[in-house]
Amino acid sequence: VVHRWSIDGGPRGIAIGPNGTLYVGLADRQSVIAVNPSNGTILREAVLDSAEIAATKELVTLRTNPDRTRLYIANGSDESAMILSLPNLAVVREITMEGEIIRDALPDPSGRFLFLLGRRVHVFDAEGDAMLRTLPFEDPMAIAVSSNGSTLAVIGSHDFGNATATVVVLYDTTTFAEIGREPLQTEQTIEAALFAASDRALVALSREHLFEKP
């Protein structure tokens, strides 16, 4: 452990912004704070909702775009995602998905899309203005996109008739045609996923284990 700080307010998602600044979502305070990575000082706080009126934003994941000018927040049971500008934490857009818990808001590294993980995977334009399509995958668990943005991985359960198994489905982001489907040897719920080793492997994480898929 290099540094350890105590942060009040129910910290959830975390992301790294410009100059190494840490952005932390606080569910209890319904806000995002910017933290100095050297000493833990809170540099800025942006309140997203009134904690006294409606503390529903869970801020389950925080992600940044490649040039770290935007912060994308999945709000969980609030059924929404938000885009904030960095470093000032001004709200650029809020996307509401009625009836869907939004568990991830993943920007495309190539700057073309924003992927929202709800009951399905919804593909928006990069600014979150318009939904372009919804992928035909029921109840996905986790998503990941390759470093060049060419491939989207969706992990979830698939019914094979006599059995249900966790699978990884790959989509070509040019056409969003399915280009691969392979089983993941686990019955555990996958909480997160990412491409690693220059996109040569997909890493999936449950609450207790880490899985690697070449």
CSV table of C-alpha atoms in Angstrom, one decimal:
chain,number,residue,atom,x,y,z
A,1,VAL,CA,0.0,0.0,0.0
A,2,VAL,CA,1.5,3.3,-1.1
A,3,HIS,CA,-1.2,5.6,0.2
A,4,ARG,CA,-4.4,5.1,2.2
A,5,TRP,CA,-7.0,7.7,2.9
A,6,SER,CA,-10.3,7.7,4.8
A,7,ILE,CA,-13.1,9.1,2.7
A,8,ASP,CA,-16.6,9.7,4.1
A,9,GLY,CA,-19.7,9.6,2.1
A,10,GLY,CA,-19.9,6.0,0.9
A,11,PRO,CA,-17.2,5.8,-1.8
A,12,ARG,CA,-18.1,3.6,-4.8
A,13,GLY,CA,-16.6,4.0,-8.3
A,14,ILE,CA,-13.1,5.5,-8.9
A,15,ALA,CA,-11.3,6.8,-12.0
A,16,ILE,CA,-8.0,8.5,-12.8
A,17,GLY,CA,-8.3,11.9,-14.6
A,18,PRO,CA,-5.8,14.5,-15.8
A,19,ASN,CA,-2.5,14.7,-14.0
A,20,GLY,CA,-3.3,11.6,-12.0
A,21,THR,CA,-6.2,13.2,-10.2
A,22,LEU,CA,-8.5,10.6,-8.6
A,23,TYR,CA,-12.3,11.0,-9.1
A,24,VAL,CA,-14.4,9.1,-6.5
A,25,GLY,CA,-18.2,8.7,-6.5
A,26,LEU,CA,-19.8,9.1,-3.1
A,27,ALA,CA,-23.2,7.4,-2.9
A,28,ASP,CA,-24.2,8.8,0.5
A,29,ARG,CA,-23.5,12.4,-0.6
A,30,GLN,CA,-24.7,11.9,-4.2
A,31,SER,CA,-21.5,13.6,-5.4
A,32,VAL,CA,-18.2,13.2,-7.1
A,33,ILE,CA,-14.9,14.4,-5.5
A,34,ALA,CA,-11.6,15.1,-7.1
A,35,VAL,CA,-8.7,14.0,-4.9
A,36,ASN,CA,-5.0,14.9,-5.0
A,37,PRO,CA,-3.2,11.6,-5.4
A,38,SER,CA,-0.2,12.8,-3.4
A,39,ASN,CA,-1.8,13.7,-0.2
A,40,GLY,CA,-5.5,12.8,-0.3
A,41,THR,CA,-6.7,16.4,-0.3
A,42,ILE,CA,-10.2,17.0,-1.8
A,43,LEU,CA,-9.7,19.5,-4.6
A,44,ARG,CA,-13.3,19.8,-5.8
A,45,GLU,CA,-16.7,18.3,-5.2
A,46,ALA,CA,-19.7,18.2,-7.5
A,47,VAL,CA,-23.1,17.4,-6.1
A,48,LEU,CA,-25.1,15.4,-8.6
A,49,ASP,CA,-28.4,15.1,-6.6
A,50,SER,CA,-29.8,16.1,-3.3
A,51,ALA,CA,-28.9,13.5,-0.7
A,52,GLU,CA,-31.7,14.8,1.6
A,53,ILE,CA,-34.4,14.4,-1.1
A,54,ALA,CA,-33.4,11.4,-3.3
A,55,ALA,CA,-30.2,9.5,-2.5
A,56,THR,CA,-30.6,7.0,-5.4
A,57,LYS,CA,-27.4,7.4,-7.4
A,58,GLU,CA,-25.1,4.5,-6.5
A,59,LEU,CA,-22.2,5.7,-8.7
A,60,VAL,CA,-21.2,2.1,-9.3
A,61,THR,CA,-18.6,2.8,-12.0
A,62,LEU,CA,-16.6,5.8,-13.1
A,63,ARG,CA,-14.7,5.8,-16.3
A,64,THR,CA,-12.8,8.4,-18.4
A,65,ASN,CA,-12.3,8.8,-22.1
A,66,PRO,CA,-8.7,8.4,-23.5
A,67,ASP,CA,-7.8,12.1,-23.4
A,68,ARG,CA,-9.4,12.3,-19.9
A,69,THR,CA,-11.7,15.2,-20.7
A,70,ARG,CA,-14.9,13.3,-19.9
A,71,LEU,CA,-16.1,11.3,-16.9
A,72,TYR,CA,-18.8,8.6,-17.4
A,73,ILE,CA,-20.8,7.5,-14.4
A,74,ALA,CA,-23.2,4.5,-14.2
A,75,ASN,CA,-25.7,5.3,-11.5
A,76,GLY,CA,-27.1,1.9,-10.8
A,77,SER,CA,-30.6,1.8,-9.4
A,78,ASP,CA,-31.1,5.5,-10.3
A,79,GLU,CA,-31.6,4.0,-13.9
A,80,SER,CA,-29.3,6.6,-15.4
A,81,ALA,CA,-25.8,7.4,-16.6
A,82,MET,CA,-24.0,10.8,-16.5
A,83,ILE,CA,-21.3,12.5,-18.5
A,84,LEU,CA,-19.2,15.1,-16.7
A,85,SER,CA,-16.5,17.3,-18.2
A,86,LEU,CA,-13.0,17.2,-16.6
A,87,PRO,CA,-11.5,18.8,-14.7
A,88,ASN,CA,-14.4,21.1,-13.7
A,89,LEU,CA,-16.9,18.3,-13.1
A,90,ALA,CA,-19.7,20.1,-14.9
A,91,VAL,CA,-22.6,17.9,-16.0
A,92,VAL,CA,-22.6,17.5,-19.8
A,93,ARG,CA,-25.5,15.1,-20.1
A,94,GLU,CA,-27.7,12.7,-18.1
A,95,ILE,CA,-29.1,9.7,-19.9
A,96,THR,CA,-32.2,8.1,-18.3
A,97,MET,CA,-33.0,4.4,-19.0
A,98,GLU,CA,-36.4,3.9,-17.3
A,99,GLY,CA,-36.8,0.4,-15.8
A,100,GLU,CA,-33.1,-0.5,-16.2
A,101,ILE,CA,-30.4,-0.6,-13.5
A,102,ILE,CA,-27.3,0.9,-15.3
A,103,ARG,CA,-24.2,-1.0,-14.0
A,104,ASP,CA,-21.6,0.4,-16.4
A,105,ALA,CA,-21.1,3.3,-18.8
A,106,LEU,CA,-18.2,2.4,-21.0
A,107,PRO,CA,-16.7,4.9,-23.6
A,108,ASP,CA,-15.3,3.6,-26.8
A,109,PRO,CA,-11.5,4.3,-27.0
A,110,SER,CA,-11.9,5.3,-30.6
A,111,GLY,CA,-14.4,8.0,-29.7
A,112,ARG,CA,-17.4,6.7,-31.6
A,113,PHE,CA,-19.7,5.2,-29.0
A,114,LEU,CA,-20.8,5.0,-25.4
A,115,PHE,CA,-21.9,1.6,-24.2
A,116,LEU,CA,-24.5,1.4,-21.4
A,117,LEU,CA,-24.9,-1.9,-19.5
A,118,GLY,CA,-28.5,-2.4,-18.4
A,119,ARG,CA,-30.9,-5.3,-19.0
A,120,ARG,CA,-29.2,-5.2,-22.4
A,121,VAL,CA,-26.2,-3.4,-23.9
A,122,HIS,CA,-27.3,-0.1,-25.4
A,123,VAL,CA,-25.0,1.6,-27.9
A,124,PHE,CA,-25.1,5.5,-27.9
A,125,ASP,CA,-23.2,8.0,-29.9
A,126,ALA,CA,-20.1,9.3,-28.1
A,127,GLU,CA,-21.8,12.3,-26.7
A,128,GLY,CA,-24.8,10.3,-25.4
A,129,ASP,CA,-27.3,12.3,-27.5
A,130,ALA,CA,-28.9,9.3,-29.3
A,131,MET,CA,-29.2,5.6,-28.9
A,132,LEU,CA,-28.0,3.9,-32.0
A,133,ARG,CA,-28.9,0.3,-31.3
A,134,THR,CA,-29.5,-2.4,-28.6
A,135,LEU,CA,-27.6,-5.7,-28.8
A,136,PRO,CA,-29.6,-8.9,-28.7
A,137,PHE,CA,-28.1,-10.2,-25.5
A,138,GLU,CA,-30.4,-10.7,-22.5
A,139,ASP,CA,-29.3,-9.8,-19.0
A,140,PRO,CA,-25.5,-9.2,-19.6
A,141,MET,CA,-23.2,-9.3,-16.6
A,142,ALA,CA,-20.2,-7.2,-17.8
A,143,ILE,CA,-18.8,-5.5,-20.9
A,144,ALA,CA,-15.3,-4.6,-22.2
A,145,VAL,CA,-14.0,-3.0,-25.4
A,146,SER,CA,-10.6,-3.5,-27.0
A,147,SER,CA,-8.0,-0.8,-26.9
A,148,ASN,CA,-8.6,0.2,-30.5
A,149,GLY,CA,-12.4,0.1,-30.2
A,150,SER,CA,-12.8,-2.6,-32.8
A,151,THR,CA,-14.2,-5.4,-30.6
A,152,LEU,CA,-16.9,-5.3,-27.9
A,153,ALA,CA,-17.0,-8.3,-25.4
A,154,VAL,CA,-20.3,-9.0,-23.6
A,155,ILE,CA,-20.4,-11.6,-20.8
A,156,GLY,CA,-23.5,-13.2,-19.5
A,157,SER,CA,-25.6,-16.4,-19.2
A,158,HIS,CA,-26.8,-18.3,-22.2
A,159,ASP,CA,-29.4,-21.1,-22.2
A,160,PHE,CA,-28.2,-24.1,-24.2
A,161,GLY,CA,-31.5,-26.0,-23.7
A,162,ASN,CA,-30.4,-28.6,-21.2
A,163,ALA,CA,-28.0,-26.3,-19.4
A,164,THR,CA,-27.1,-22.7,-18.7
A,165,ALA,CA,-23.5,-21.5,-19.0
A,166,THR,CA,-21.6,-18.2,-18.8
A,167,VAL,CA,-20.4,-17.1,-22.2
A,168,VAL,CA,-18.3,-14.4,-23.8
A,169,VAL,CA,-19.8,-13.0,-27.0
A,170,LEU,CA,-17.6,-10.8,-29.2
A,171,TYR,CA,-19.0,-8.1,-31.5
A,172,ASP,CA,-17.4,-6.2,-34.4
A,173,THR,CA,-18.1,-2.6,-33.6
A,174,THR,CA,-18.1,-1.6,-37.3
A,175,THR,CA,-21.3,-3.6,-38.0
A,176,PHE,CA,-22.1,-5.0,-34.5
A,177,ALA,CA,-22.2,-8.5,-36.0
A,178,GLU,CA,-21.4,-11.3,-33.7
A,179,ILE,CA,-17.9,-12.6,-34.5
A,180,GLY,CA,-17.3,-15.1,-31.6
A,181,ARG,CA,-19.0,-17.0,-28.8
A,182,GLU,CA,-17.1,-19.0,-26.2
A,183,PRO,CA,-17.9,-20.5,-22.8
A,184,LEU,CA,-16.4,-19.0,-19.7
A,185,GLN,CA,-15.7,-21.8,-17.2
A,186,THR,CA,-17.5,-20.5,-14.2
A,187,GLU,CA,-21.0,-20.3,-12.7
A,188,GLN,CA,-20.2,-17.2,-10.7
A,189,THR,CA,-21.6,-13.8,-11.5
A,190,ILE,CA,-19.0,-11.7,-13.4
A,191,GLU,CA,-18.8,-8.2,-11.9
A,192,ALA,CA,-16.3,-6.6,-14.4
A,193,ALA,CA,-14.2,-7.3,-17.5
A,194,LEU,CA,-11.4,-5.8,-19.5
A,195,PHE,CA,-9.1,-6.5,-22.4
A,196,ALA,CA,-5.4,-7.0,-21.4
A,197,ALA,CA,-2.0,-7.9,-22.8
A,198,SER,CA,-2.5,-5.7,-25.9
A,199,ASP,CA,-6.0,-7.2,-26.4
A,200,ARG,CA,-4.7,-10.7,-26.6
A,201,ALA,CA,-6.7,-11.7,-23.5
A,202,LEU,CA,-10.0,-10.9,-21.8
A,203,VAL,CA,-9.9,-10.7,-18.0
A,204,ALA,CA,-13.2,-11.2,-16.1
A,205,LEU,CA,-13.6,-10.7,-12.4
A,206,SER,CA,-16.1,-12.1,-10.0
A,207,ARG,CA,-16.3,-11.1,-6.3
A,208,GLU,CA,-13.9,-14.0,-5.4
A,209,HIS,CA,-12.0,-15.0,-8.6
A,210,LEU,CA,-10.2,-13.7,-11.7
A,211,PHE,CA,-10.6,-15.5,-15.0
A,212,GLU,CA,-8.5,-15.0,-18.2
A,213,LYS,CA,-9.8,-15.9,-21.6
A,214,PRO,CA,-7.1,-15.9,-24.4
